[in-house]
Amino acid sequence: LLMSDMQVCEKVVAAMIAHSEVDAVDKHGLQAIQRLSLPEFQKNFMVLSNEHVIQHIVNVLCSQEVTTSCEVSIEGCKVIDHLAVTDHNKILLGDSGACRALITMLRIHHNHSALVVAHVAVSCAKLCKGCEQNVGRFMDQSSCELFLDCLEEHKSSDNATISLYQCLYYLSTAPAAKCLILTKEDIFKDIIRFIPRVKHDGLGVFWCMRLVAALAWDADSRDMFHRTNAHKVLPTAGLGLKDDRHVVLATLLALDTVLTGYTGEEECFGRFCSSDTCELMNYALEHYSNDERIAMTVTRLLNTMAGKEDGVSTGHTSPGSPVGRVAPPGRRKSAWATLKGKFFSGGSGDSTLLSASTSQNSMEDARGGEKAKQMRGKLGQGGACSHLPKVLASHVDNLELVTCACDALQALSMDESNLEAMGAAGAVEVLVSTLKRYGHSDRHVMTSLSQMIASLASVSRTHSNQFGALGACDLLATALSVHCCSAEAAQAGCRAVYNLALRNISNQNLFGDAGISITLKTVLQQHCLNLSVIQNAISAVFAVLNEHYKNCSKFAAITSPQVFVDLLTEFSRESEVVRHTLWALNCVRRHGQNNILVVDSHDTSGEIALPEADKTGGEVLLALNADRVSDIVGAIQHHSHDADVALHGCDLIASVLIWSDAGNNNSNNSHGRDDITAADGRVYLLNDSHAQLSGYFDAAGVCDMLSSILQQHAGNVAIAASALRAIGLQLRAQASSAVVTIDEQREYKCDRMTRFGSVHDCELVLKLVHKYGGHDKEILKYATLVLSNVLFACADERKLAVIGDAGNVKYMVKSLNGAASDQGVARFGCLLISRLSVGGAGAGTGSLSPVVLQAGAAGFLANVLNTHLQVPAVTENALNALHALCRLNTAATEQLGNFDLCESLASVFTEYPVTAINEPVAFSLCRAVASLADENGLNCMKFGKVGTCEDIVKQLIHFLNGPYIAIIRDSNTTGTGEEGRGRAAYCELVALWSCRAIGCLAKDPSTWPAREGQLKVTGGGFNENRVTLGDVGACEAISQVLKNYSGDEAITNWALWAALNLSEGDESNAGRFVRAGALKSVKEAALHFADNAVLLSSAEQIERLLQAGSK
């Protein structure tokens, strides 16, 4: 220090320059500079860092006196060591020829002086560190071969070997040098043999580890390395010097480098999975986690050694979860590649991480198999699970380290036993804070964090609740919306959503408020062809929406079912996708609003032309054609053994059939109509989409599939009920679209219809009724729907024999009576009674009406009308059942009358007055009155007492006037729409059956035939009903019917019959007919229908009565 203050260094330099020709001065001057040039003496260092001074020093080094003297050469090397601590001096030394001087020294002394070799090697290393120009100068001097020769020559010298390894390390930054070094086939063996010799020398072990990491740069070099005994040496050496953090770091870097991306024999990789390796990594995590370089390296190595099981997915999901583990995102640079410049090269190395999309997948690179499993267990038991969350929390500002730590946590989480330890160490809080910091900005971190969240949530409900309470649901929803375009991020994020939301109402609420529905919809649309993403996304949809009305409504409001139909088409063989897609489709169908079903009229897969209905403002929700329907049915059928698929599939089919039947609905009937009301040889208000869709399902074999499901899952009440519902609705659709003709009595006959299954199917349905019908209303309800539609126009005697068996009928009607309070049971029960009553007629086996009545049908219908009078569909079916019971069994009127059903019909008139008319009910009501009054005087008298005469006339007048006048007038014009034609048909039907009912009510009771057990009613020819009917306008109404429907033979026939009964024995009524102009209509009818003997006879009789009345 004193000499520095006295400027001795400047004077020495000046003397050397002044006497440069004197070797002794150069020799002793170099020795003096070596002692004065230490960097801590700043004044001296600045003097020596001058370009001219350095040039003179290098010239001295090149002199023969120096190069031939071992002692002076060593002094010269030390001067270079002292000066080459700055990048500026390194360049000046290189430009002045220092590299050439050192190589010259080495060539002179390499055979006899290990000490000179050591010093020259160290000086070369100093000049090369972070200076590519000097590395190039040494390569130009063929230095690699010389250093390798020196290694062989002085392999017994530890110092020389260590220095040469140090020099070779820095030279290896040049690819050409690396290749030259690796030409020495035993280079790795020499290093591995050397490490135990210097196991107590931290510097020696340090440079050995560094050289290993530098040389093992590709697959070939790693193969060379793994042919050594390295697995025993490297971890043991690092562990032996574990108190030296630099040695620990170098060892970890060496291990990470030689194992990263290794594709050799699994056995070689497995040998490194030792207890020493685990202990070293755990020690580093525990004691050096505050050191970012060590923390990043050890976490990287941990992921390399524990993150793979030969590509086998080992994710953790909740029981029944379909979601496997998502492979970690793309592999980044090895920790060595990231750190070598920052730590070992003066900061000039490249520390930028590779993009995940441009690097290989770590799950594909790492090897280990069973050994990797063992490593995860050992590391977890050694404390890694407890230390890693702390590492992540301590270095949350370092994105590189966060990435490594997330990968390491993800690797350890493959062992489920490690997850509890992570949770206990505060992993939940750390993951949430990290997600908050990087979730929206770094896709790789977001993916890894999502994986960890999913894993922790899957093993503990407590963890799931903690995540929700800390805001993870909102953060995850936001992050997923940002990165949803990435398949890896979407897959991992959706898996986390699934595990957090599954059966957790609190987290479901949080996800719903965070807008997860929009994100999940986007994922489904953007990754519609990626199976892995779709599996996770559709499962997430299920978890978020399951039993959560608010979330379902939100999702349905923004999502078209078309998305799910496309998924069923694309992934029809993937059971989990099919299961959750069917569920989601049903969810959207249930909660959607203003939905319109679109059925393509073409069987091609081309663009679907939307119907006019789309212009009404409703949302087009689902477009179906034959191919799509076939895909849906095929997907369900392929997985029909799966209970969930069977249940959701049947629900979907039933829902779509109801959905498509929206055109048959009216304001009073939200579920469509069950029976057929036809006119002009067609079905009233048949929805074209409904009929067409039913045809698509029929062509796809839906009934056979549903029959198979019913047989496979007959023991599952929910599936059985759903399958019966779907079968019943499909059969109802087939019945509605069957070819129907109308006879002169306006009865309906089906020419051809696809039948459900076989006799065996019917027997199975009946078995279900016997097994569950007594206590399960859903089974009873839909079984009756199925059987009633099987009976529609059925001509199969075997089926009729099975269904119409007295024992079966008795049990079904008994069950119906027990559940009559249920609207669905009442509705379909009435339909079954109706179809049973006329079921045998088509097959020529006779009516089953007596069997049905004996089983208690009359009491059931009375109960239904009293309980469900406000429900039009139920009321209509009950009225139709009354007509069916009487249609082929005239004795039925007495039994029905005894159950006060005449009074019940009067209540129907009260419930459905002309001010709130329901056309199907009105038609069925007047037909039921006519059926009960036909040839039954007692019932006619009952009707008279309860005001039915007034009601039916009032209803007929309503249909003959008001808005129906235009309908009747225009019914045959080409401009009338479908609704107009249908309403015109109702006008005809009401007119026909009202006339028939009025005729029955007006007929003298004494003329009705007496039946066994019934006293003949005597009235002396006088009928109070006739008077009442005349007083309330029946004659005028009948006259109007004759005028309006003069061209309809059936209506004219019954109108004349009614007029005859009203006028016979009642001059007052005859006069009313005359005043109403009926005589003219009667004469015209006689002329127009002269070939109808019955009609002509009635016309002649009424003409005589009216002519007498006119007098």
PDB file of C-alpha atoms in Angstrom, residues 608-742:
ATOM      1  CA  ILE A 608     -79.532 -25.930 -43.267  1.00  0.00           C
ATOM      2  CA  ALA A 609     -82.121 -23.443 -44.420  1.00  0.00           C
ATOM      3  CA  LEU A 610     -83.836 -21.932 -41.404  1.00  0.00           C
ATOM      4  CA  PRO A 611     -87.644 -21.895 -41.352  1.00  0.00           C
ATOM      5  CA  GLU A 612     -89.851 -18.859 -41.169  1.00  0.00           C
ATOM      6  CA  ALA A 613     -90.077 -19.383 -37.408  1.00  0.00           C
ATOM      7  CA  ASP A 614     -86.542 -18.087 -37.105  1.00  0.00           C
ATOM      8  CA  LYS A 615     -87.764 -14.659 -38.171  1.00  0.00           C
ATOM      9  CA  THR A 616     -89.949 -14.360 -35.093  1.00  0.00           C
ATOM     10  CA  GLY A 617     -87.010 -13.376 -32.930  1.00  0.00           C
ATOM     11  CA  GLY A 618     -86.406 -16.686 -31.206  1.00  0.00           C
ATOM     12  CA  GLU A 619     -82.927 -18.148 -31.062  1.00  0.00           C
ATOM     13  CA  VAL A 620     -82.248 -21.054 -33.397  1.00  0.00           C
ATOM     14  CA  LEU A 621     -81.034 -23.551 -30.862  1.00  0.00           C
ATOM     15  CA  LEU A 622     -80.537 -26.814 -32.653  1.00  0.00           C
ATOM     16  CA  ALA A 623     -80.402 -27.876 -36.263  1.00  0.00           C
ATOM     17  CA  LEU A 624     -80.964 -31.566 -36.867  1.00  0.00           C
ATOM     18  CA  ASN A 625     -81.000 -33.678 -39.966  1.00  0.00           C
ATOM     19  CA  ALA A 626     -81.023 -37.431 -40.474  1.00  0.00           C
ATOM     20  CA  ASP A 627     -77.248 -37.727 -40.208  1.00  0.00           C
ATOM     21  CA  ARG A 628     -77.037 -35.815 -36.937  1.00  0.00           C
ATOM     22  CA  VAL A 629     -79.912 -37.753 -35.416  1.00  0.00           C
ATOM     23  CA  SER A 630     -78.203 -40.965 -36.471  1.00  0.00           C
ATOM     24  CA  ASP A 631     -74.974 -39.769 -34.815  1.00  0.00           C
ATOM     25  CA  ILE A 632     -76.789 -38.974 -31.569  1.00  0.00           C
ATOM     26  CA  VAL A 633     -78.542 -42.335 -31.469  1.00  0.00           C
ATOM     27  CA  GLY A 634     -75.329 -44.124 -32.428  1.00  0.00           C
ATOM     28  CA  ALA A 635     -73.340 -42.418 -29.645  1.00  0.00           C
ATOM     29  CA  ILE A 636     -75.939 -43.337 -27.043  1.00  0.00           C
ATOM     30  CA  GLN A 637     -76.241 -46.890 -28.326  1.00  0.00           C
ATOM     31  CA  HIS A 638     -72.477 -47.441 -28.324  1.00  0.00           C
ATOM     32  CA  HIS A 639     -72.309 -46.603 -24.612  1.00  0.00           C
ATOM     33  CA  SER A 640     -75.765 -47.740 -23.576  1.00  0.00           C
ATOM     34  CA  HIS A 641     -74.233 -50.089 -20.999  1.00  0.00           C
ATOM     35  CA  ASP A 642     -73.135 -46.983 -19.091  1.00  0.00           C
ATOM     36  CA  ALA A 643     -75.913 -46.029 -16.681  1.00  0.00           C
ATOM     37  CA  ASP A 644     -75.281 -42.285 -16.974  1.00  0.00           C
ATOM     38  CA  VAL A 645     -75.221 -42.377 -20.771  1.00  0.00           C
ATOM     39  CA  ALA A 646     -78.409 -44.425 -20.794  1.00  0.00           C
ATOM     40  CA  LEU A 647     -80.163 -42.008 -18.429  1.00  0.00           C
ATOM     41  CA  HIS A 648     -79.047 -38.790 -20.093  1.00  0.00           C
ATOM     42  CA  GLY A 649     -79.521 -40.235 -23.573  1.00  0.00           C
ATOM     43  CA  CYS A 650     -83.117 -41.227 -22.908  1.00  0.00           C
ATOM     44  CA  ASP A 651     -83.757 -37.829 -21.317  1.00  0.00           C
ATOM     45  CA  LEU A 652     -82.353 -36.097 -24.386  1.00  0.00           C
ATOM     46  CA  ILE A 653     -84.428 -38.076 -26.864  1.00  0.00           C
ATOM     47  CA  ALA A 654     -87.585 -37.489 -24.869  1.00  0.00           C
ATOM     48  CA  SER A 655     -86.788 -33.809 -24.429  1.00  0.00           C
ATOM     49  CA  VAL A 656     -86.116 -33.238 -28.124  1.00  0.00           C
ATOM     50  CA  LEU A 657     -89.349 -34.964 -29.059  1.00  0.00           C
ATOM     51  CA  ILE A 658     -91.321 -32.767 -26.675  1.00  0.00           C
ATOM     52  CA  TRP A 659     -89.296 -29.759 -27.788  1.00  0.00           C
ATOM     53  CA  SER A 660     -90.040 -30.350 -31.443  1.00  0.00           C
ATOM     54  CA  ASP A 661     -93.730 -30.785 -30.612  1.00  0.00           C
ATOM     55  CA  ALA A 662     -93.962 -27.147 -29.567  1.00  0.00           C
ATOM     56  CA  GLY A 663     -96.265 -26.478 -32.522  1.00  0.00           C
ATOM     57  CA  ASN A 664     -98.894 -28.706 -30.933  1.00  0.00           C
ATOM     58  CA  ASN A 665     -98.837 -26.733 -27.718  1.00  0.00           C
ATOM     59  CA  ASN A 666    -101.241 -24.013 -26.814  1.00  0.00           C
ATOM     60  CA  SER A 667    -101.494 -21.637 -23.911  1.00  0.00           C
ATOM     61  CA  ASN A 668    -103.251 -24.217 -21.797  1.00  0.00           C
ATOM     62  CA  ASN A 669    -101.127 -27.202 -22.655  1.00  0.00           C
ATOM     63  CA  SER A 670     -97.369 -26.911 -22.356  1.00  0.00           C
ATOM     64  CA  HIS A 671     -96.706 -30.570 -23.026  1.00  0.00           C
ATOM     65  CA  GLY A 672     -98.416 -31.178 -26.353  1.00  0.00           C
ATOM     66  CA  ARG A 673    -101.562 -33.213 -27.032  1.00  0.00           C
ATOM     67  CA  ASP A 674    -101.797 -36.974 -26.756  1.00  0.00           C
ATOM     68  CA  ASP A 675    -104.654 -37.856 -29.078  1.00  0.00           C
ATOM     69  CA  ILE A 676    -105.298 -37.285 -32.743  1.00  0.00           C
ATOM     70  CA  THR A 677    -107.962 -34.933 -33.980  1.00  0.00           C
ATOM     71  CA  ALA A 678    -108.262 -35.254 -37.725  1.00  0.00           C
ATOM     72  CA  ALA A 679    -110.183 -33.776 -40.580  1.00  0.00           C
ATOM     73  CA  ASP A 680    -109.896 -34.011 -44.347  1.00  0.00           C
ATOM     74  CA  GLY A 681    -107.796 -37.156 -44.019  1.00  0.00           C
ATOM     75  CA  ARG A 682    -104.972 -35.468 -42.101  1.00  0.00           C
ATOM     76  CA  VAL A 683    -103.935 -34.763 -38.542  1.00  0.00           C
ATOM     77  CA  TYR A 684    -104.911 -31.480 -36.969  1.00  0.00           C
ATOM     78  CA  LEU A 685    -102.018 -29.146 -36.227  1.00  0.00           C
ATOM     79  CA  LEU A 686     -99.402 -31.799 -36.867  1.00  0.00           C
ATOM     80  CA  ASN A 687     -96.045 -30.092 -36.448  1.00  0.00           C
ATOM     81  CA  ASP A 688     -93.992 -30.830 -39.553  1.00  0.00           C
ATOM     82  CA  SER A 689     -90.727 -30.642 -37.616  1.00  0.00           C
ATOM     83  CA  HIS A 690     -92.060 -33.052 -35.033  1.00  0.00           C
ATOM     84  CA  ALA A 691     -93.176 -35.605 -37.584  1.00  0.00           C
ATOM     85  CA  GLN A 692     -89.959 -35.305 -39.548  1.00  0.00           C
ATOM     86  CA  LEU A 693     -87.757 -35.567 -36.485  1.00  0.00           C
ATOM     87  CA  SER A 694     -89.662 -38.625 -35.346  1.00  0.00           C
ATOM     88  CA  GLY A 695     -88.994 -40.128 -38.750  1.00  0.00           C
ATOM     89  CA  TYR A 696     -85.276 -39.455 -38.369  1.00  0.00           C
ATOM     90  CA  PHE A 697     -85.246 -41.156 -34.989  1.00  0.00           C
ATOM     91  CA  ASP A 698     -87.217 -44.063 -36.388  1.00  0.00           C
ATOM     92  CA  ALA A 699     -84.749 -44.472 -39.266  1.00  0.00           C
ATOM     93  CA  ALA A 700     -81.868 -44.410 -36.777  1.00  0.00           C
ATOM     94  CA  GLY A 701     -83.389 -47.342 -34.888  1.00  0.00           C
ATOM     95  CA  VAL A 702     -84.209 -45.433 -31.738  1.00  0.00           C
ATOM     96  CA  CYS A 703     -86.920 -47.818 -30.565  1.00  0.00           C
ATOM     97  CA  ASP A 704     -84.609 -50.819 -30.771  1.00  0.00           C
ATOM     98  CA  MET A 705     -81.953 -48.899 -28.873  1.00  0.00           C
ATOM     99  CA  LEU A 706     -84.404 -47.780 -26.176  1.00  0.00           C
ATOM    100  CA  SER A 707     -85.715 -51.310 -25.894  1.00  0.00           C
ATOM    101  CA  SER A 708     -82.146 -52.520 -25.357  1.00  0.00           C
ATOM    102  CA  ILE A 709     -81.564 -49.886 -22.669  1.00  0.00           C
ATOM    103  CA  LEU A 710     -84.782 -50.863 -20.967  1.00  0.00           C
ATOM    104  CA  GLN A 711     -83.670 -54.477 -20.823  1.00  0.00           C
ATOM    105  CA  GLN A 712     -80.115 -53.681 -19.692  1.00  0.00           C
ATOM    106  CA  HIS A 713     -81.158 -51.287 -16.936  1.00  0.00           C
ATOM    107  CA  ALA A 714     -84.539 -52.658 -15.909  1.00  0.00           C
ATOM    108  CA  GLY A 715     -83.381 -52.654 -12.294  1.00  0.00           C
ATOM    109  CA  ASN A 716     -82.592 -48.934 -12.348  1.00  0.00           C
ATOM    110  CA  VAL A 717     -85.838 -47.068 -11.710  1.00  0.00           C
ATOM    111  CA  ALA A 718     -84.586 -43.707 -13.016  1.00  0.00           C
ATOM    112  CA  ILE A 719     -83.293 -45.165 -16.289  1.00  0.00           C
ATOM    113  CA  ALA A 720     -86.354 -47.332 -16.740  1.00  0.00           C
ATOM    114  CA  ALA A 721     -88.645 -44.321 -16.291  1.00  0.00           C
ATOM    115  CA  SER A 722     -86.576 -42.205 -18.681  1.00  0.00           C
ATOM    116  CA  ALA A 723     -86.454 -44.946 -21.308  1.00  0.00           C
ATOM    117  CA  LEU A 724     -90.201 -45.508 -21.049  1.00  0.00           C
ATOM    118  CA  ARG A 725     -90.759 -41.785 -21.438  1.00  0.00           C
ATOM    119  CA  ALA A 726     -88.623 -41.640 -24.576  1.00  0.00           C
ATOM    120  CA  ILE A 727     -90.285 -44.729 -26.048  1.00  0.00           C
ATOM    121  CA  GLY A 728     -93.734 -43.380 -25.301  1.00  0.00           C
ATOM    122  CA  LEU A 729     -93.040 -40.009 -26.875  1.00  0.00           C
ATOM    123  CA  GLN A 730     -91.488 -41.563 -29.977  1.00  0.00           C
ATOM    124  CA  LEU A 731     -94.487 -43.860 -30.361  1.00  0.00           C
ATOM    125  CA  ARG A 732     -96.801 -40.901 -29.848  1.00  0.00           C
ATOM    126  CA  ALA A 733     -94.935 -39.040 -32.579  1.00  0.00           C
ATOM    127  CA  GLN A 734     -95.261 -42.068 -34.865  1.00  0.00           C
ATOM    128  CA  ALA A 735     -98.964 -42.264 -34.114  1.00  0.00           C
ATOM    129  CA  SER A 736     -99.390 -38.564 -34.841  1.00  0.00           C
ATOM    130  CA  SER A 737     -97.637 -38.889 -38.185  1.00  0.00           C
ATOM    131  CA  ALA A 738     -99.312 -42.145 -39.247  1.00  0.00           C
ATOM    132  CA  VAL A 739    -101.532 -42.343 -42.306  1.00  0.00           C
ATOM    133  CA  VAL A 740    -104.998 -41.705 -40.916  1.00  0.00           C
ATOM    134  CA  THR A 741    -108.369 -41.976 -42.652  1.00  0.00           C
ATOM    135  CA  ILE A 742    -111.768 -40.915 -41.384  1.00  0.00           C
TER     136      ILE A 742
END
